[in-house]
Short mmCIF file of N, CA and C in Angstrom, two decimals:
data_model
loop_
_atom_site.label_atom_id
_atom_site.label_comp_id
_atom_site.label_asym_id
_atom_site.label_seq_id
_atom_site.Cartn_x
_atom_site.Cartn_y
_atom_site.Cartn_z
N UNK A 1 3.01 11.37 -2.71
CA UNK A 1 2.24 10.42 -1.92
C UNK A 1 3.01 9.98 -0.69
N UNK A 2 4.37 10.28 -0.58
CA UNK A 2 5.15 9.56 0.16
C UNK A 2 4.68 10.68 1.66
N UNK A 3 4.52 11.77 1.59
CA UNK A 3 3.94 12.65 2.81
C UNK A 3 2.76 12.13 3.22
N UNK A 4 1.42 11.61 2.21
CA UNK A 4 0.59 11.34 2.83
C UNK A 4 0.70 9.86 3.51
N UNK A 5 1.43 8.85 3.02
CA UNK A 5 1.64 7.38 3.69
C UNK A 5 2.16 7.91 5.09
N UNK A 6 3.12 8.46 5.18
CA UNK A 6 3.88 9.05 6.23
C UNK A 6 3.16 9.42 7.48
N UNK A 7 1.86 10.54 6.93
CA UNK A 7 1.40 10.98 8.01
C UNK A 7 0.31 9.86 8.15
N UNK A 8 -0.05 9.60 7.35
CA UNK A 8 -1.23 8.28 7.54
C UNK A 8 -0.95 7.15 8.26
N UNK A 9 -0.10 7.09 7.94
CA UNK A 9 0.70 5.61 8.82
C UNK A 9 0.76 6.35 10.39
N UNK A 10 1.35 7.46 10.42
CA UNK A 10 1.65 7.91 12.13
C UNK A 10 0.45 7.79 12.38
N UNK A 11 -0.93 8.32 11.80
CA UNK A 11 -1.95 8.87 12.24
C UNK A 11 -2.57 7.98 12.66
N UNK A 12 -3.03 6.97 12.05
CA UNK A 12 -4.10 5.59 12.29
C UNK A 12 -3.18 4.42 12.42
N UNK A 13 -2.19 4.25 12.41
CA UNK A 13 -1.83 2.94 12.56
C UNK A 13 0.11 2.77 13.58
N UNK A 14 -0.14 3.94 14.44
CA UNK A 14 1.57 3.87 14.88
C UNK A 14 1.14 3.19 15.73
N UNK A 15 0.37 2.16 16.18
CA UNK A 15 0.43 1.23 17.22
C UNK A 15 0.99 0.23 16.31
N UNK A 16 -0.28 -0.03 14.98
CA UNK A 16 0.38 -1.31 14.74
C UNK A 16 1.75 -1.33 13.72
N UNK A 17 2.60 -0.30 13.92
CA UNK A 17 4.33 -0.55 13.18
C UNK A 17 5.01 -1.35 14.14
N UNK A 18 3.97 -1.40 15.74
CA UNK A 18 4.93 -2.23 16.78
C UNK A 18 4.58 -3.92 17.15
N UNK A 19 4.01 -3.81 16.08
CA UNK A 19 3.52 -5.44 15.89
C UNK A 19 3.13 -6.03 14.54
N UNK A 20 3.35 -7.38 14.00
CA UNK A 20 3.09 -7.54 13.11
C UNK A 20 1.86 -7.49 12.44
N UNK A 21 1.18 -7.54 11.55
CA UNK A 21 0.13 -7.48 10.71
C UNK A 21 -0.47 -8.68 10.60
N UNK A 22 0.36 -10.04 11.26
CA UNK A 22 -0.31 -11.02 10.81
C UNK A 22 0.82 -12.02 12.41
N UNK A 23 0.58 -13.02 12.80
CA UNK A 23 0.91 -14.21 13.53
C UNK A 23 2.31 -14.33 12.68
N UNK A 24 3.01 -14.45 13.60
CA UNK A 24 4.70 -14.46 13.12
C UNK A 24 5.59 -15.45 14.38
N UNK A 25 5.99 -16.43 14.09
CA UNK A 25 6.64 -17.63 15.46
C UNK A 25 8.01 -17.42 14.86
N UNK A 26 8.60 -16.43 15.45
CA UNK A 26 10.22 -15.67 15.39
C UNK A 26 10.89 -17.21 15.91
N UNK A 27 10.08 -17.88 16.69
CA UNK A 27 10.97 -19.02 17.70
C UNK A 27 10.82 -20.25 16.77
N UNK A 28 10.19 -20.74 15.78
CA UNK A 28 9.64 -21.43 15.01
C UNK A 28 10.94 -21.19 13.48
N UNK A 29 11.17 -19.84 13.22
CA UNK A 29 11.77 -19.69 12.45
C UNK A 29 12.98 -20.05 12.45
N UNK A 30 13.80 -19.12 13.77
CA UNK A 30 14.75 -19.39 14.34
C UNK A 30 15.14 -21.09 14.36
N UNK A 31 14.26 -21.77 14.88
CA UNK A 31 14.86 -23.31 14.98
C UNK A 31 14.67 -24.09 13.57
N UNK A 32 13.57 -23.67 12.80
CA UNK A 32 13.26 -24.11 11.42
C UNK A 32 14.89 -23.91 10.58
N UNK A 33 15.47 -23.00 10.65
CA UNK A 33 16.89 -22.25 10.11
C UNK A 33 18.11 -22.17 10.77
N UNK A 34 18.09 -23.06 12.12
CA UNK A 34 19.35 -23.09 12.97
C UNK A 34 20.41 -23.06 12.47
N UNK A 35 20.61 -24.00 11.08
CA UNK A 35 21.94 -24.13 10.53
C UNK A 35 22.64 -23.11 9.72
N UNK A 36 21.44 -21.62 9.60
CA UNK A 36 21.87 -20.43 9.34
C UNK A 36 21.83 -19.22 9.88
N UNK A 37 21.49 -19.46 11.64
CA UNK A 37 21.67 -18.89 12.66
C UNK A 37 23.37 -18.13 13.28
N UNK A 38 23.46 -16.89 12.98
CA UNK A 38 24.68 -16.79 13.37
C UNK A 38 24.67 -15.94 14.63
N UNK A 39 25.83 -16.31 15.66
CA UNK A 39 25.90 -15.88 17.18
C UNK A 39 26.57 -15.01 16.87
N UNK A 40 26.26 -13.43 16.99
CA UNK A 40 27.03 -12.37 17.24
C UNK A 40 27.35 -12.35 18.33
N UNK A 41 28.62 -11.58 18.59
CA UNK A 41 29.40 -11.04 19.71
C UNK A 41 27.98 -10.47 20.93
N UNK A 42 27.38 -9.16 20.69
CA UNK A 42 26.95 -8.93 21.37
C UNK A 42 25.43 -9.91 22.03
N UNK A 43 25.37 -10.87 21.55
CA UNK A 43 24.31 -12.17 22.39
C UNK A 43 23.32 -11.92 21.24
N UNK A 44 23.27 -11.18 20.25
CA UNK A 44 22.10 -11.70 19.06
C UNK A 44 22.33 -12.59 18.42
N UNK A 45 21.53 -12.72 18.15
CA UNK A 45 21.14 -14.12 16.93
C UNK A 45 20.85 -13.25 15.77
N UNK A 46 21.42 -13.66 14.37
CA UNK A 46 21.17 -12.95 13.41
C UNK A 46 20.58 -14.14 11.93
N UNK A 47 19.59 -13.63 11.63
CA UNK A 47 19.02 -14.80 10.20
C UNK A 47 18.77 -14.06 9.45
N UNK A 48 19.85 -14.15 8.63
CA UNK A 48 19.67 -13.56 6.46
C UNK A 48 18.54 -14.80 6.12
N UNK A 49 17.47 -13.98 5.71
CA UNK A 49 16.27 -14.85 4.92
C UNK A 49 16.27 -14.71 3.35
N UNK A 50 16.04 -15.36 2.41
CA UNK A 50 15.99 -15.34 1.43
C UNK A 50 15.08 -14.12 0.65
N UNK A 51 15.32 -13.46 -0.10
CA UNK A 51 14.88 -11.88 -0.47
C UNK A 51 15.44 -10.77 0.29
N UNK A 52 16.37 -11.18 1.25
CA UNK A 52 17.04 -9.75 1.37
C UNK A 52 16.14 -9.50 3.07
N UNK A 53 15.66 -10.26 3.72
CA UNK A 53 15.29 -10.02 5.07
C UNK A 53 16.04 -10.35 5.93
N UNK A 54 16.46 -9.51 7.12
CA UNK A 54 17.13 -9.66 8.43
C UNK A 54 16.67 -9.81 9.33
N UNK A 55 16.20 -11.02 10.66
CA UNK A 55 15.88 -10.83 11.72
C UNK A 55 16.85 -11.20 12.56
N UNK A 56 16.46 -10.12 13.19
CA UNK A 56 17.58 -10.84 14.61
C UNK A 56 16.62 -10.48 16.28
N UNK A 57 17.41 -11.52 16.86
CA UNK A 57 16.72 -11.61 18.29
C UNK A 57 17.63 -11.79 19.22
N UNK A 58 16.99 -11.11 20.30
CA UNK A 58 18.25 -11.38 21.33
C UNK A 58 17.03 -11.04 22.78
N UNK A 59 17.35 -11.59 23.77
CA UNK A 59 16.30 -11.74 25.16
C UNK A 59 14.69 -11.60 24.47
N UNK A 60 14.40 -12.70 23.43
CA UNK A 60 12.99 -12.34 23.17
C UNK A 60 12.74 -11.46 22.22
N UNK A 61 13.70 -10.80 22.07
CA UNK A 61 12.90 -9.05 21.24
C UNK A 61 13.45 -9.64 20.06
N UNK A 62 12.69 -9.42 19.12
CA UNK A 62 12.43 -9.38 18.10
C UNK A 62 13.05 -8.13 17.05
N UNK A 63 13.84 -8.24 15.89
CA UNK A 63 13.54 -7.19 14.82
C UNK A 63 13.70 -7.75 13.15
N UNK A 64 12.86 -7.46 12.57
CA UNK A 64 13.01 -7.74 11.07
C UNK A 64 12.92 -6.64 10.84
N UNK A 65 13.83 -6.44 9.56
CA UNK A 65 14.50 -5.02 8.43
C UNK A 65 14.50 -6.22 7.21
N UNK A 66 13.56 -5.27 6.10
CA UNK A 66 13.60 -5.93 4.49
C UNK A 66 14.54 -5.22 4.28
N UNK A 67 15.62 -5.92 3.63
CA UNK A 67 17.36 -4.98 3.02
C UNK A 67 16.53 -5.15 1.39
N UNK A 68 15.73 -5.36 1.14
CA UNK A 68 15.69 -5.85 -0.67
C UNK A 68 15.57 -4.56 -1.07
N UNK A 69 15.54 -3.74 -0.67
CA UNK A 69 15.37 -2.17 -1.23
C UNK A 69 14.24 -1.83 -2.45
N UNK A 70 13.59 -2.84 -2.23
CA UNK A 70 11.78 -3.14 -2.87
C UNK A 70 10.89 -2.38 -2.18
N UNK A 71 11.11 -2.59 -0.74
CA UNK A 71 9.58 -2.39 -0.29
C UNK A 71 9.30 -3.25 0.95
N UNK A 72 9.44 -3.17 2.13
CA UNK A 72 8.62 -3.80 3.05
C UNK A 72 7.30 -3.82 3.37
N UNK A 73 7.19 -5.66 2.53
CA UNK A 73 5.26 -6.04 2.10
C UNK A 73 4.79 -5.48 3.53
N UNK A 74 5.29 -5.57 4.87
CA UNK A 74 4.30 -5.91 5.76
C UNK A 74 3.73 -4.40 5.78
N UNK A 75 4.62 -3.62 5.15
CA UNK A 75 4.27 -1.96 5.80
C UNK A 75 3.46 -1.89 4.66
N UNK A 76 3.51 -1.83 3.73
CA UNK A 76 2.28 -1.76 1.92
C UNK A 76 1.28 -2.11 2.55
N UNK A 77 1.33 -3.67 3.21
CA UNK A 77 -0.27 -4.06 3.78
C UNK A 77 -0.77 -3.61 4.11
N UNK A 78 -0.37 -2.80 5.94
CA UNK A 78 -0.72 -1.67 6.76
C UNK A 78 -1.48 -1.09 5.64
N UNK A 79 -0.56 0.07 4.66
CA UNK A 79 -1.12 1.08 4.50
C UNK A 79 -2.58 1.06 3.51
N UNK A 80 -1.94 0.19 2.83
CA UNK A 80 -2.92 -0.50 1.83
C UNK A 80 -4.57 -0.73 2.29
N UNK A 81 -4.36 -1.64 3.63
CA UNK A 81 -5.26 -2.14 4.38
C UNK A 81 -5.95 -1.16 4.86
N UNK A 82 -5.33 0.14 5.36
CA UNK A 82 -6.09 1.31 6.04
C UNK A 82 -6.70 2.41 5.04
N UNK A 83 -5.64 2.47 3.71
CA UNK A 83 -6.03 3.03 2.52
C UNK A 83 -7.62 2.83 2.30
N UNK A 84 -7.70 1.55 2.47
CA UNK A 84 -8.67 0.93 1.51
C UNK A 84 -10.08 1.28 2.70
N UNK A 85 -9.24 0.99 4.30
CA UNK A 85 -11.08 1.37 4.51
C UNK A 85 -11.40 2.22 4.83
N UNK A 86 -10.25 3.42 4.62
CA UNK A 86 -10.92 4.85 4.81
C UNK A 86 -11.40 5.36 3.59
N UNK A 87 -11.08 4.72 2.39
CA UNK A 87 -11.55 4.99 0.99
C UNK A 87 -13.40 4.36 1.60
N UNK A 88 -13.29 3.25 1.72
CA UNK A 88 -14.47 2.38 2.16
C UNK A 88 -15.69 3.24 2.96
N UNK A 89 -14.96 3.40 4.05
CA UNK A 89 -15.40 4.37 5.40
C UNK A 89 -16.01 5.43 5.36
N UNK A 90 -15.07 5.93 4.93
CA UNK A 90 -15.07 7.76 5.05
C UNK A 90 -15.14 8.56 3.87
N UNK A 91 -15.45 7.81 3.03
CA UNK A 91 -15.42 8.81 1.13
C UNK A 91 -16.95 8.02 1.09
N UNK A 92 -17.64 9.25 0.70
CA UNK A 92 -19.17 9.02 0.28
C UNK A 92 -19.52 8.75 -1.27
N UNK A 93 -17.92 9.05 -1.88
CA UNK A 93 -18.29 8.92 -3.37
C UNK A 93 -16.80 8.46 -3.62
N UNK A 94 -16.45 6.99 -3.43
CA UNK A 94 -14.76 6.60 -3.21
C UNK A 94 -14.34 6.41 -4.91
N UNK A 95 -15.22 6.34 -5.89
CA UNK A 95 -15.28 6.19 -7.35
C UNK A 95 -14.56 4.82 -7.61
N UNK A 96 -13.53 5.10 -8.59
CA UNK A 96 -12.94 3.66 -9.32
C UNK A 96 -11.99 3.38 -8.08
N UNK A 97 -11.54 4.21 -7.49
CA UNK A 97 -9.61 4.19 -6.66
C UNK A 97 -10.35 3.37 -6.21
N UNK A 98 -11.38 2.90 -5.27
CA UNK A 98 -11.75 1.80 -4.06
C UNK A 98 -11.64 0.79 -4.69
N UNK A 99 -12.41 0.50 -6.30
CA UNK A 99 -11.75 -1.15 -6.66
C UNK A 99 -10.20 -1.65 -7.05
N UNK A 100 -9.62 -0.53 -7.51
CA UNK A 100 -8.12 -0.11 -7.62
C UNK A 100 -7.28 -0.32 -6.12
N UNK A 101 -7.60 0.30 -4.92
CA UNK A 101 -7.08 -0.23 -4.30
C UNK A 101 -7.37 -1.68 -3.46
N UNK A 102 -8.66 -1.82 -3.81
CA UNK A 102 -9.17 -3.22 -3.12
C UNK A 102 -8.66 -4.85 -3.71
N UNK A 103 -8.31 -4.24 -5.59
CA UNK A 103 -7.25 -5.61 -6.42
C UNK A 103 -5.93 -5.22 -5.70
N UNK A 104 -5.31 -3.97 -5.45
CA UNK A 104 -4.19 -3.96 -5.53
C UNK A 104 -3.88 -4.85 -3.72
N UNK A 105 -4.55 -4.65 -2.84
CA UNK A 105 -4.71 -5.22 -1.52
C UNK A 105 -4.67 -6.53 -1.52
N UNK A 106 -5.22 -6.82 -2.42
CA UNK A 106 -5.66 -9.06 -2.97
C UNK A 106 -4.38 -9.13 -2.89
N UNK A 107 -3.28 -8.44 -3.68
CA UNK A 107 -2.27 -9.08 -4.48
C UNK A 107 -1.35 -8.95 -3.10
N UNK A 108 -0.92 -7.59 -2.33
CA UNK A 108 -0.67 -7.72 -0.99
C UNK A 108 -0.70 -9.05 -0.10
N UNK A 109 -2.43 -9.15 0.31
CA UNK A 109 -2.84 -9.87 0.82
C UNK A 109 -2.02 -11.41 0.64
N UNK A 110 -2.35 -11.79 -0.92
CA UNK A 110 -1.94 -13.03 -1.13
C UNK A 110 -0.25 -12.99 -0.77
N UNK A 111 0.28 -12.56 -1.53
CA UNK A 111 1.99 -12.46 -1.13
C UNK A 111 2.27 -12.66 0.20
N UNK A 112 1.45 -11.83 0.90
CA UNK A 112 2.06 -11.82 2.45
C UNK A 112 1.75 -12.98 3.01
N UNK A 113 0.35 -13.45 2.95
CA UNK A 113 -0.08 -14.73 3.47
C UNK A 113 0.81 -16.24 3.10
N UNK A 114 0.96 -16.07 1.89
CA UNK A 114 2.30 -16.84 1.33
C UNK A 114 3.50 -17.29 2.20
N UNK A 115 4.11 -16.04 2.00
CA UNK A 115 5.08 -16.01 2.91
C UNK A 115 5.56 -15.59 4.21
N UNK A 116 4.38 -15.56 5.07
CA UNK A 116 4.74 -15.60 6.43
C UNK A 116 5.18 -16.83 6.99
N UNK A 117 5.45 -16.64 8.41
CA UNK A 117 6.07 -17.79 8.85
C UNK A 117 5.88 -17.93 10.23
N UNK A 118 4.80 -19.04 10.38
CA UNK A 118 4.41 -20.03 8.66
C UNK A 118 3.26 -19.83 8.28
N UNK A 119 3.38 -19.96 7.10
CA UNK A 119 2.51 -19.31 6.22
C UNK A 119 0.66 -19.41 6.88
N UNK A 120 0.07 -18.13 6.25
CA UNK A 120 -1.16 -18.64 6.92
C UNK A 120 -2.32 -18.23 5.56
N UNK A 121 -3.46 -18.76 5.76
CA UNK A 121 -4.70 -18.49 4.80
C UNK A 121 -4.91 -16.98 4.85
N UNK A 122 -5.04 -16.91 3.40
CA UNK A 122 -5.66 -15.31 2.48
C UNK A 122 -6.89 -14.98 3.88
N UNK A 123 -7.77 -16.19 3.58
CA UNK A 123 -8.74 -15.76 4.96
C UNK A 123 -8.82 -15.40 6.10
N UNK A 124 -7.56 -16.20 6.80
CA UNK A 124 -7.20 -16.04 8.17
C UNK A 124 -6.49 -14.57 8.17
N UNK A 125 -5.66 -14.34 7.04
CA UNK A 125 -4.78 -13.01 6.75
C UNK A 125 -6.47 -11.86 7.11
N UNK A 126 -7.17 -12.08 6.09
CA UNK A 126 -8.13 -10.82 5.68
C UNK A 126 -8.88 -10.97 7.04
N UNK A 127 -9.48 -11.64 8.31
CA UNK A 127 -10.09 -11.74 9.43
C UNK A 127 -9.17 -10.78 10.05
N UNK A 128 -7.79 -10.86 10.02
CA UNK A 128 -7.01 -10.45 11.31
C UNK A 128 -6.53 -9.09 11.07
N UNK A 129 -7.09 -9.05 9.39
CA UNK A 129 -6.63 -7.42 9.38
C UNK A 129 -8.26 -6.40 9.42
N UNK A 130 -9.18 -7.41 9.66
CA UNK A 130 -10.61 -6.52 9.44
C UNK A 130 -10.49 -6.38 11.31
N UNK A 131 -10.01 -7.30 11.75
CA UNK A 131 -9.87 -6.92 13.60
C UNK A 131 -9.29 -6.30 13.75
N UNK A 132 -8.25 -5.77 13.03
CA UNK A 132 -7.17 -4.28 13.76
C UNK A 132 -7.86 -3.09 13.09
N UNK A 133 -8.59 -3.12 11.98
CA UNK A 133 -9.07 -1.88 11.36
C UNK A 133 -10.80 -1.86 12.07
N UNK A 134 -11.42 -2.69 12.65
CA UNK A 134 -12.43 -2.62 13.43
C UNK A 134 -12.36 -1.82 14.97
N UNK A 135 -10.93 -2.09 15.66
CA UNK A 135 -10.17 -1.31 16.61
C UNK A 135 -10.13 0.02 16.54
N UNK A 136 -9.79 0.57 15.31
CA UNK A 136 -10.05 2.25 15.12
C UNK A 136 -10.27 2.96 15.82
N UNK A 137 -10.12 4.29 16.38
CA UNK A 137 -11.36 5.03 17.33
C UNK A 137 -12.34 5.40 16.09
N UNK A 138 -12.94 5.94 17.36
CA UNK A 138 -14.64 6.66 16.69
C UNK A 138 -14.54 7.65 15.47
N UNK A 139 -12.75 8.37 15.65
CA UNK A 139 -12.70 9.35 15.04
C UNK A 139 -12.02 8.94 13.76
N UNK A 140 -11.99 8.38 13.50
CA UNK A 140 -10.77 7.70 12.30
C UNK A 140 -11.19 8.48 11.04
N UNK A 141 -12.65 8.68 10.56
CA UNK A 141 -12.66 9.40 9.59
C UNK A 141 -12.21 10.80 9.19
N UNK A 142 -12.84 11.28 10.75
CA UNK A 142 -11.82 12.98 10.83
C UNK A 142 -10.33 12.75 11.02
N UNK A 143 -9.83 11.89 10.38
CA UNK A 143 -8.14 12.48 10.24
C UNK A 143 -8.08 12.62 8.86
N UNK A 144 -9.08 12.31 8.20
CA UNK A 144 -8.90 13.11 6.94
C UNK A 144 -9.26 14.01 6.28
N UNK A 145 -8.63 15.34 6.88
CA UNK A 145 -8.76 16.71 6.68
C UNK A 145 -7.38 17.42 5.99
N UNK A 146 -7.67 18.02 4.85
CA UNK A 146 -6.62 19.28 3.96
C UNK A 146 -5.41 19.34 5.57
N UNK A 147 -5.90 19.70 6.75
CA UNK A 147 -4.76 20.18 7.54
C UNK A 147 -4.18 18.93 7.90
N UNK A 148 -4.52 18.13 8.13
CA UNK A 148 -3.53 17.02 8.00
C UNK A 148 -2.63 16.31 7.24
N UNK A 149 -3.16 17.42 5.98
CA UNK A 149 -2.68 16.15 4.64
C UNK A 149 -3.18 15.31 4.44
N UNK A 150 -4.25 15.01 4.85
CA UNK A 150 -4.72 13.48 4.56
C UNK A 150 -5.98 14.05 3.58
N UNK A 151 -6.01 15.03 3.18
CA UNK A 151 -7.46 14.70 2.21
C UNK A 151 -7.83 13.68 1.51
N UNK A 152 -9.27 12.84 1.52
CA UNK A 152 -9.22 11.99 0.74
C UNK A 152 -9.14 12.11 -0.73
N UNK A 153 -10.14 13.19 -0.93
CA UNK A 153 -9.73 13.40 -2.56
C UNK A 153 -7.73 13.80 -2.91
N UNK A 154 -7.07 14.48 -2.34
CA UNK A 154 -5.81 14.44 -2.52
C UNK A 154 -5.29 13.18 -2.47
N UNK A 155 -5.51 11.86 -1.51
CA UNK A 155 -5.28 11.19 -1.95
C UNK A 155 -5.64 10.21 -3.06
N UNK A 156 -6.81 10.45 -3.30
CA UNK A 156 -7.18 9.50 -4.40
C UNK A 156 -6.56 10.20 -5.66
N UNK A 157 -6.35 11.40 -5.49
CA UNK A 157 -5.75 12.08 -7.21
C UNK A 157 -4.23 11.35 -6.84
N UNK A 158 -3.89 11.17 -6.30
CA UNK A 158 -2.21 10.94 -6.39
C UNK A 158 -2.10 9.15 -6.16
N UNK A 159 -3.34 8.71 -5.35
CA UNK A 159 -2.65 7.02 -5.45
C UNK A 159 -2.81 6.25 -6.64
N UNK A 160 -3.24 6.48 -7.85
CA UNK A 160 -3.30 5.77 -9.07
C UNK A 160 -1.64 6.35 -10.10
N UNK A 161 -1.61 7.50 -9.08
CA UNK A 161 0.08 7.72 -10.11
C UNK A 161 1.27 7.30 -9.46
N UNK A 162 0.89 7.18 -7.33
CA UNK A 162 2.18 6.60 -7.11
C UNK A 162 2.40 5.00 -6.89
N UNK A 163 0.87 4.48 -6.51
CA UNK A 163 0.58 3.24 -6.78
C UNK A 163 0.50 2.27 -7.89
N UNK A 164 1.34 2.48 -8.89
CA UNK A 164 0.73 2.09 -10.18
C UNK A 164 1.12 0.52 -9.84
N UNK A 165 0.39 -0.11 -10.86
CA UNK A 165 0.94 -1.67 -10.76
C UNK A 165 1.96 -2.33 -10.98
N UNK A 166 2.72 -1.42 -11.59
CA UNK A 166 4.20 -1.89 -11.55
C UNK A 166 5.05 -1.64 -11.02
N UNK A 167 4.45 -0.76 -9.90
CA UNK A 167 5.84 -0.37 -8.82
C UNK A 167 5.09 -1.38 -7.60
N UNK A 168 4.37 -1.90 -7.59
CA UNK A 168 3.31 -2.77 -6.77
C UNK A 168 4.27 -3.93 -7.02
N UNK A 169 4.28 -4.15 -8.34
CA UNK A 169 4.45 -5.85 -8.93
C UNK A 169 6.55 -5.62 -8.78
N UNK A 170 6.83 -4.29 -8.30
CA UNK A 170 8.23 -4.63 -8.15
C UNK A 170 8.33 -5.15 -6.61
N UNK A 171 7.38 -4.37 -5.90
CA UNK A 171 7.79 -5.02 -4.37
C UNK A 171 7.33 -6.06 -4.11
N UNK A 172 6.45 -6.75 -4.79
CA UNK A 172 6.27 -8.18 -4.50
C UNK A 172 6.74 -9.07 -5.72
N UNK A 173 8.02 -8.85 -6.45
CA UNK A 173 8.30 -9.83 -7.35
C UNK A 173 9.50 -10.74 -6.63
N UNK A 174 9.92 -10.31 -5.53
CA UNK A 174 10.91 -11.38 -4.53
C UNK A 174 10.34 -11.58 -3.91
N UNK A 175 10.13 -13.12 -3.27
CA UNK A 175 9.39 -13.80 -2.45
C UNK A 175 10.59 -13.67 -1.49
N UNK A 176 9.68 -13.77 0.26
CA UNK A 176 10.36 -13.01 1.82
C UNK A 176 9.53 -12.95 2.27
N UNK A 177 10.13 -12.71 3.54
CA UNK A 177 8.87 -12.48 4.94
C UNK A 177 8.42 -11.29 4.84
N UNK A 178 7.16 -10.88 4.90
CA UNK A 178 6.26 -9.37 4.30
C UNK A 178 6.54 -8.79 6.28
N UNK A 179 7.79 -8.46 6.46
CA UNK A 179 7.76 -7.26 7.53
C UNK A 179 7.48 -6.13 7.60
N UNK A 180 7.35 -5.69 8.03
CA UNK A 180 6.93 -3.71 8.45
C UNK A 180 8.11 -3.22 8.58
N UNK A 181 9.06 -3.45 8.42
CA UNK A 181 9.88 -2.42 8.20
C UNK A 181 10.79 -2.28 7.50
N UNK A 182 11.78 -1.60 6.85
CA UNK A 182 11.36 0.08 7.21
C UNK A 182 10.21 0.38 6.45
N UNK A 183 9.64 1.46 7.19
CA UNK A 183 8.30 1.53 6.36
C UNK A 183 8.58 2.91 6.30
N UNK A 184 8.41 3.20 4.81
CA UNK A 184 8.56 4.52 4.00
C UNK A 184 9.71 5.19 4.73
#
């Protein structure tokens, strides 16, 4: 499954790996945590967050890296989120996987909304991710073709064995900021 996230993620969503998934005030954080703000040599600012997240900033720019070696929630969301509406979308017969991945998305959903910063509503979360997957082009369903790897039936035979709920319930059993990266 890890080939098809891979190409799936490049395919429909390499815009959004360059932005977050949800409203994120890096400048909010930063001053919320000053007293664990450390000045590197080269002019970054560096903040260890609790679960194993790193952001650092320097002229504005932004980067968060999840070190928890779990899983970066924000990138699961992505894929999760796009999983789910090309299962939705583009499968004329999506069977059980669509309610399978649509609980497993809740549990996403909720975690991330949790712990962003600062935190925002399951609702406000699920609006802002139905506006980036409404963005799509026209063609979004034809990227899932055998030559791409993206078949949908290939993926639906393989996301109930690499998705199971307990490799789910390992990346969200440390609470952290749900970043995108590294993603897969």
């Amino acid at each position: 499954m890890q080939a098809y996230a891979i190409g799936f993620v490049l395919l429909t969503s390499g815009a959004a790996l360059a932005e977050p998934a949800f409203p994120f005030d890096p400048d909010r954080l930063f001053a919320d945590h000053a007293a664990l703000v450390e000045h590197l040599p080269d002019g970054r600012e560096r903040l260890q967050m609790p679960g194993g997240v790193e952001v650092t900033r320097r002229d504005g720019d932004i980067q968060a890296i999840d070190g928890s070696g779990k899983g970066a929630v924000g990138c699961v969301l992505l894929l999760l989120s796009e999983l789910e509406a090309a299962l939705r979308l583009c499968d004329p017969h999506p069977g059980p996987e669509l309610s399978e991945m649509q609980k497993r998305l809740a549990q996403v959903i909720s975690f991330s909304a949790k712990n962003a910063y600062p935190p925002i509503s399951e609702n406000d979360l699920r609006a802002l991710l139905s506006e980036q997957l409404a963005a799509r082009p026209a063609g979004f369903c034809s990227a899932f073709t055998p030559e791409n790897d993206l078949d949908l039936e290939s993926i639906k035979a393989h996301f109930l064995r690499d998705l199971i709920p307990s490799s789910l319930d390992t990346v969200l059993e440390t609470p952290r900021l749900p970043v995108i990266n590294p993603c897969f």
